[in-house]
Amino acid sequence: ENFKTEVEYAISGEGSTYRQEFRTVPGNPPNYPYGVESLHRLEQASIRMVWQFGANRWVHPYLSGGFVGDRERRRIHIPEQYQYVSGRSSDPVVRVTGFDSDPTLEYRIGVTAGAGVKAYISPNTFFNVGAIGSYSRPAATLSFLAGFGLDF
């Protein structure tokens, strides 16, 4: 059995969600629909204590727990939305003007916990599978791990 400390840093690519909102646009029926794209990127740093049990065996299950810090970057993109007057080939009529917001940053602190198994290939080389969850109100993440590692 052994205790160790792990430090981890991760950054995601920019992800996006789409939603539809409504506004009153002159010359249209009420509640004209338009699309809004929300773009997000998450950076996460954590420090965990790991309890690896099953000493002197090739397979070591482990449990971990610790603290996490998140930094989330968000921005909004609204593409210009227009329509052509039906039956005529004229310039389009702009119904919604395009918009790009400045990025906003949100910082959060929370907790993290995980579990998994390390299968040793040699005394210092292992294959690791596991899951790590973190909670920093109002965000929660769940990461699945699979890969090779070295003890040093």
Coordinates of N, CA and C in Angstrom, one line a residue:
E1 N 0.8 -1.2 0.0 CA 0.0 0.0 0.0 C 0.9 1.2 0.0
N2 N 0.4 2.3 -0.7 CA 1.3 3.5 -0.7 C 0.4 4.7 -1.1
F3 N 0.8 5.8 -0.5 CA 0.2 7.1 -0.7 C 1.1 7.9 -1.6
K4 N 0.6 8.7 -2.5 CA 1.4 9.6 -3.3 C 0.5 10.8 -3.6
T5 N 1.2 11.9 -4.1 CA 0.5 13.1 -4.5 C 0.6 13.2 -6.0
E6 N -0.5 13.6 -6.6 CA -0.6 13.8 -8.1 C -1.0 15.2 -8.4
V7 N -0.4 15.8 -9.3 CA -0.7 17.2 -9.8 C -1.1 17.0 -11.3
E8 N -2.2 17.7 -11.7 CA -2.6 17.5 -13.0 C -3.1 18.9 -13.6
Y9 N -2.9 19.1 -14.9 CA -3.4 20.2 -15.6 C -4.0 19.8 -16.9
A10 N -5.1 20.3 -17.2 CA -5.8 19.9 -18.5 C -6.5 21.1 -19.1
I11 N -6.5 21.1 -20.4 CA -7.2 22.2 -21.1 C -8.0 21.6 -22.3
S12 N -9.3 22.0 -22.4 CA -10.1 21.5 -23.5 C -10.0 22.3 -24.7
G13 N -10.4 21.8 -25.8 CA -10.5 22.6 -27.0 C -11.8 23.5 -26.9
E14 N -12.0 24.4 -27.7 CA -13.2 25.2 -27.6 C -14.4 24.4 -28.1
G15 N -15.4 24.3 -27.3 CA -16.6 23.6 -27.6 C -17.7 24.6 -27.8
S16 N -18.8 24.2 -28.4 CA -19.9 25.2 -28.7 C -21.3 24.5 -28.5
T17 N -22.2 25.4 -28.1 CA -23.6 25.0 -28.0 C -24.4 26.0 -28.9
Y18 N -25.5 25.5 -29.4 CA -26.4 26.4 -30.2 C -27.7 26.5 -29.6
R19 N -28.3 27.6 -29.6 CA -29.7 27.8 -29.1 C -30.4 28.8 -30.0
Q20 N -31.7 28.7 -29.9 CA -32.5 29.6 -30.6 C -33.2 30.6 -29.7
E21 N -33.1 31.9 -30.0 CA -33.8 32.9 -29.2 C -34.7 33.7 -30.2
F22 N -35.5 34.5 -29.6 CA -36.6 35.2 -30.3 C -36.5 36.7 -30.0
R23 N -36.8 37.5 -31.1 CA -36.8 39.0 -30.9 C -37.9 39.5 -31.8
T24 N -38.3 40.8 -31.5 CA -39.2 41.5 -32.4 C -38.4 42.2 -33.5
V25 N -38.7 41.9 -34.7 CA -38.0 42.5 -35.8 C -39.0 43.3 -36.7
P26 N -38.9 44.6 -36.9 CA -39.9 45.3 -37.7 C -40.1 44.6 -39.1
G27 N -41.4 44.6 -39.5 CA -41.7 44.0 -40.7 C -41.9 42.4 -40.7
N28 N -41.8 41.8 -39.5 CA -41.9 40.4 -39.3 C -43.0 40.1 -38.3
P29 N -43.5 38.9 -38.3 CA -44.4 38.5 -37.2 C -43.6 38.6 -35.9
P30 N -44.3 38.7 -34.7 CA -43.7 38.8 -33.4 C -42.8 37.5 -33.2
N31 N -41.9 37.6 -32.3 CA -41.0 36.5 -32.0 C -40.3 35.9 -33.1
Y32 N -39.5 36.7 -33.8 CA -38.7 36.2 -35.0 C -37.5 35.4 -34.4
P33 N -37.3 34.1 -34.9 CA -36.3 33.3 -34.3 C -34.9 33.6 -34.9
Y34 N -33.9 33.5 -34.1 CA -32.5 33.7 -34.6 C -31.6 32.8 -33.8
G35 N -30.5 32.4 -34.4 CA -29.5 31.4 -33.8 C -28.4 32.2 -33.0
V36 N -28.0 31.6 -31.9 CA -27.0 32.1 -31.0 C -26.0 30.9 -30.7
E37 N -24.7 31.2 -30.9 CA -23.7 30.1 -30.6 C -22.9 30.6 -29.3
S38 N -22.9 29.7 -28.3 CA -22.1 29.9 -27.1 C -20.8 29.1 -27.2
L39 N -19.7 29.7 -27.1 CA -18.4 29.0 -27.2 C -17.7 28.9 -25.8
H40 N -17.2 27.8 -25.4 CA -16.6 27.5 -24.1 C -15.3 26.8 -24.2
R41 N -14.4 27.1 -23.3 CA -13.1 26.4 -23.1 C -12.8 26.3 -21.6
L42 N -12.4 25.1 -21.2 CA -12.2 24.8 -19.8 C -10.7 24.5 -19.5
E43 N -10.1 25.2 -18.6 CA -8.8 24.8 -18.1 C -9.0 24.3 -16.6
Q44 N -8.3 23.3 -16.3 CA -8.5 22.7 -14.9 C -7.1 22.2 -14.4
A45 N -6.8 22.6 -13.1 CA -5.7 22.2 -12.4 C -6.1 21.5 -11.1
S46 N -5.5 20.4 -10.8 CA -5.9 19.7 -9.6 C -4.7 19.1 -8.8
I47 N -4.9 18.9 -7.5 CA -3.9 18.3 -6.7 C -4.7 17.2 -5.9
R48 N -4.1 15.9 -6.0 CA -4.9 14.8 -5.3 C -3.9 14.0 -4.5
M49 N -4.4 13.4 -3.5 CA -3.8 12.3 -2.8 C -4.3 11.0 -3.3
V50 N -3.4 10.1 -3.6 CA -3.8 8.8 -4.2 C -3.4 7.7 -3.3
W51 N -4.3 6.8 -3.0 CA -4.0 5.7 -2.2 C -4.0 4.5 -3.2
Q52 N -2.9 3.9 -3.4 CA -2.7 2.8 -4.3 C -2.5 1.6 -3.4
F53 N -3.5 0.6 -3.4 CA -3.4 -0.5 -2.5 C -3.2 -1.8 -3.3
G54 N -2.9 -2.9 -2.6 CA -2.5 -4.1 -3.3 C -1.0 -4.2 -3.5
A55 N -0.2 -3.8 -2.5 CA 1.3 -3.7 -2.7 C 1.8 -5.1 -3.1
N56 N 3.0 -5.0 -3.9 CA 3.7 -6.1 -4.3 C 2.8 -7.0 -5.2
R57 N 2.0 -6.4 -6.0 CA 1.1 -7.2 -7.0 C 1.3 -6.4 -8.3
W58 N 0.9 -7.2 -9.4 CA 1.0 -6.6 -10.7 C -0.2 -5.7 -11.0
V59 N -1.3 -5.9 -10.3 CA -2.5 -5.1 -10.5 C -2.7 -4.3 -9.2
H60 N -2.8 -2.9 -9.3 CA -3.0 -2.1 -8.2 C -4.2 -1.2 -8.4
P61 N -5.3 -1.5 -7.6 CA -6.4 -0.5 -7.6 C -6.0 0.7 -6.8
Y62 N -6.7 1.8 -7.1 CA -6.4 3.1 -6.4 C -7.6 3.9 -6.2
L63 N -7.6 4.8 -5.2 CA -8.6 5.8 -5.0 C -7.9 7.1 -4.8
S64 N -8.5 8.2 -5.2 CA -7.9 9.5 -5.1 C -8.9 10.5 -4.6
G65 N -8.4 11.6 -4.0 CA -9.3 12.7 -3.6 C -8.4 14.0 -3.5
G66 N -9.0 15.1 -3.8 CA -8.3 16.4 -3.6 C -9.1 17.6 -4.0
F67 N -8.3 18.6 -4.5 CA -8.9 19.9 -4.8 C -8.7 20.2 -6.3
V68 N -9.6 21.0 -6.9 CA -9.5 21.4 -8.3 C -9.8 22.9 -8.4
G69 N -9.1 23.5 -9.4 CA -9.4 24.9 -9.7 C -9.7 24.9 -11.2
D70 N -10.8 25.6 -11.6 CA -11.3 25.7 -13.0 C -11.2 27.1 -13.4
R71 N -10.9 27.3 -14.7 CA -11.0 28.6 -15.4 C -11.8 28.3 -16.7
E72 N -13.0 28.9 -16.8 CA -13.8 28.7 -18.0 C -13.9 30.0 -18.7
R73 N -13.6 29.9 -20.0 CA -13.6 31.1 -21.0 C -14.9 30.9 -21.8
R74 N -15.7 32.0 -21.9 CA -16.9 31.9 -22.6 C -17.0 33.2 -23.5
R75 N -17.6 32.9 -24.7 CA -17.9 34.1 -25.6 C -19.2 33.7 -26.4
I76 N -19.8 34.7 -26.9 CA -21.1 34.6 -27.7 C -20.8 35.0 -29.1
H77 N -21.4 34.2 -30.1 CA -21.3 34.6 -31.5 C -22.7 34.5 -32.1
I78 N -23.2 35.6 -32.6 CA -24.5 35.6 -33.3 C -24.2 36.0 -34.8
P79 N -24.4 35.0 -35.7 CA -24.1 35.4 -37.1 C -25.2 36.3 -37.7
E80 N -24.8 37.1 -38.6 CA -25.8 37.9 -39.3 C -26.8 37.0 -40.0
Q81 N -28.1 37.4 -39.8 CA -29.1 36.5 -40.3 C -30.0 37.4 -41.2
Y82 N -30.3 36.9 -42.3 CA -31.0 37.7 -43.3 C -32.0 36.8 -44.1
Q83 N -32.8 37.5 -44.9 CA -33.7 36.7 -45.9 C -33.8 37.5 -47.1
Y84 N -34.1 36.9 -48.2 CA -34.4 37.5 -49.5 C -35.9 37.7 -49.5
V85 N -36.3 38.9 -50.1 CA -37.8 39.1 -50.3 C -38.2 38.1 -51.4
S86 N -39.2 37.3 -51.0 CA -39.6 36.1 -51.9 C -40.0 36.6 -53.3
G87 N -39.6 35.8 -54.3 CA -39.9 36.1 -55.7 C -39.1 37.2 -56.4
R88 N -38.2 37.8 -55.7 CA -37.4 38.9 -56.3 C -35.9 38.6 -56.0
S89 N -35.1 38.9 -57.0 CA -33.7 38.7 -56.8 C -33.1 40.1 -56.5
S90 N -33.2 40.4 -55.2 CA -32.7 41.7 -54.7 C -31.7 41.5 -53.6
D91 N -31.1 42.6 -53.1 CA -30.2 42.4 -52.0 C -31.0 41.8 -50.8
P92 N -30.4 41.0 -50.0 CA -31.1 40.5 -48.8 C -31.4 41.5 -47.8
V93 N -32.5 41.3 -47.0 CA -32.9 42.1 -46.0 C -32.3 41.6 -44.7
V94 N -31.5 42.4 -44.0 CA -30.9 41.9 -42.7 C -32.0 41.9 -41.6
R95 N -32.2 40.7 -41.0 CA -33.2 40.6 -39.9 C -32.5 40.7 -38.5
V96 N -31.3 40.2 -38.4 CA -30.5 40.2 -37.2 C -29.1 40.5 -37.5
T97 N -28.6 41.6 -36.9 CA -27.2 42.0 -37.1 C -26.2 41.1 -36.4
G98 N -25.1 40.7 -37.0 CA -24.1 39.9 -36.4 C -23.5 40.5 -35.1
F99 N -23.0 39.7 -34.2 CA -22.4 40.1 -33.0 C -21.4 39.1 -32.5
D100 N -20.2 39.6 -32.0 CA -19.3 38.8 -31.3 C -18.9 39.4 -30.0
S101 N -19.1 38.7 -28.9 CA -18.8 39.3 -27.6 C -17.4 39.2 -27.2
D102 N -16.9 40.0 -26.3 CA -15.6 39.8 -25.8 C -15.6 38.6 -24.8
P103 N -14.5 37.8 -24.7 CA -14.5 36.7 -23.9 C -14.7 37.1 -22.4
T104 N -15.4 36.3 -21.6 CA -15.5 36.4 -20.2 C -14.8 35.2 -19.5
L105 N -14.2 35.4 -18.4 CA -13.6 34.3 -17.6 C -14.2 34.1 -16.3
E106 N -14.4 32.9 -15.9 CA -15.0 32.6 -14.6 C -14.0 31.6 -13.9
Y107 N -13.7 31.9 -12.6 CA -12.8 31.0 -11.9 C -13.6 30.3 -10.8
R108 N -13.3 29.0 -10.6 CA -14.0 28.2 -9.5 C -13.1 27.3 -8.8
I109 N -13.4 27.0 -7.6 CA -12.6 26.1 -6.8 C -13.5 25.0 -6.4
G110 N -13.1 23.7 -6.4 CA -13.9 22.6 -6.0 C -13.1 21.4 -5.5
V111 N -13.8 20.3 -5.5 CA -13.2 19.0 -5.1 C -13.2 18.0 -6.2
T112 N -12.3 17.0 -6.1 CA -12.1 16.0 -7.1 C -12.0 14.6 -6.4
A113 N -12.5 13.6 -7.1 CA -12.3 12.2 -6.6 C -12.2 11.3 -7.7
G114 N -11.5 10.2 -7.5 CA -11.4 9.2 -8.7 C -11.1 7.8 -8.2
A115 N -11.1 6.9 -9.1 CA -10.8 5.5 -8.9 C -10.3 4.9 -10.2
G116 N -9.5 3.8 -10.0 CA -9.0 3.1 -11.2 C -8.1 2.0 -10.9
V117 N -7.5 1.5 -11.9 CA -6.6 0.3 -11.7 C -5.3 0.5 -12.6
K118 N -4.2 0.2 -12.0 CA -2.9 0.2 -12.7 C -2.5 -1.2 -12.9
A119 N -2.2 -1.6 -14.1 CA -1.7 -3.0 -14.4 C -0.2 -2.8 -14.8
Y120 N 0.7 -3.3 -14.0 CA 2.1 -3.2 -14.2 C 2.6 -4.1 -15.2
I121 N 3.4 -3.6 -16.2 CA 4.0 -4.4 -17.3 C 5.4 -4.7 -16.8
S122 N 6.1 -3.8 -16.1 CA 7.4 -4.0 -15.5 C 7.4 -3.3 -14.1
P123 N 8.4 -3.3 -13.4 CA 8.4 -2.7 -12.0 C 8.0 -1.2 -12.1
N124 N 8.3 -0.5 -13.2 CA 8.0 0.9 -13.2 C 7.1 1.4 -14.3
T125 N 6.6 0.5 -15.2 CA 5.8 0.8 -16.3 C 4.4 0.2 -16.1
F126 N 3.4 1.0 -16.3 CA 2.0 0.4 -16.1 C 1.0 0.9 -17.2
F127 N -0.1 0.2 -17.2 CA -1.2 0.6 -18.0 C -2.3 1.1 -17.0
N128 N -2.9 2.2 -17.2 CA -3.8 2.8 -16.3 C -5.2 3.0 -16.9
V129 N -6.2 2.6 -16.2 CA -7.6 2.9 -16.6 C -8.3 3.4 -15.3
G130 N -9.2 4.4 -15.5 CA -9.9 4.9 -14.4 C -10.8 6.1 -14.7
A131 N -11.4 6.7 -13.7 CA -12.3 7.8 -13.9 C -12.1 8.8 -12.8
I132 N -12.1 10.1 -13.1 CA -11.9 11.2 -12.2 C -13.1 12.1 -12.3
G133 N -13.8 12.4 -11.3 CA -14.9 13.4 -11.3 C -14.5 14.6 -10.5
S134 N -15.0 15.8 -10.9 CA -14.7 17.0 -10.1 C -16.0 17.8 -10.1
Y135 N -16.1 18.6 -9.0 CA -17.3 19.4 -8.8 C -16.8 20.8 -8.3
S136 N -17.1 21.8 -9.0 CA -16.8 23.2 -8.6 C -18.0 24.0 -9.1
R137 N -18.9 24.2 -8.1 CA -20.2 24.8 -8.3 C -20.2 25.9 -9.3
P138 N -21.0 26.0 -10.3 CA -22.0 25.0 -10.7 C -21.6 24.0 -11.7
A139 N -20.3 23.8 -12.0 CA -19.8 22.9 -13.0 C -19.4 21.6 -12.4
A140 N -19.5 20.6 -13.2 CA -19.1 19.2 -12.8 C -18.5 18.6 -14.1
T141 N -17.4 17.9 -13.9 CA -16.8 17.2 -15.0 C -16.5 15.7 -14.6
L142 N -16.5 14.9 -15.6 CA -16.1 13.5 -15.5 C -15.2 13.1 -16.6
S143 N -14.0 12.7 -16.2 CA -12.9 12.3 -17.1 C -12.6 10.8 -17.0
F144 N -12.5 10.2 -18.2 CA -12.1 8.8 -18.2 C -10.7 8.7 -18.7
L145 N -9.9 7.8 -18.1 CA -8.5 7.7 -18.3 C -8.2 6.4 -18.9
A146 N -7.2 6.3 -19.8 CA -6.7 5.1 -20.3 C -5.4 5.4 -21.0
G147 N -4.3 4.8 -20.5 CA -3.0 5.0 -21.1 C -1.9 4.4 -20.3
F148 N -0.7 4.6 -20.8 CA 0.5 4.1 -20.2 C 1.2 5.1 -19.3
G149 N 1.9 4.7 -18.3 CA 2.6 5.6 -17.4 C 3.8 5.0 -16.9
L150 N 4.6 5.9 -16.2 CA 5.9 5.5 -15.6 C 5.9 6.0 -14.1
D151 N 6.4 5.1 -13.2 CA 6.7 5.6 -11.9 C 8.1 5.9 -11.8
F152 N 8.4 7.1 -11.2 CA 9.9 7.4 -11.0 C 10.1 8.1 -9.7

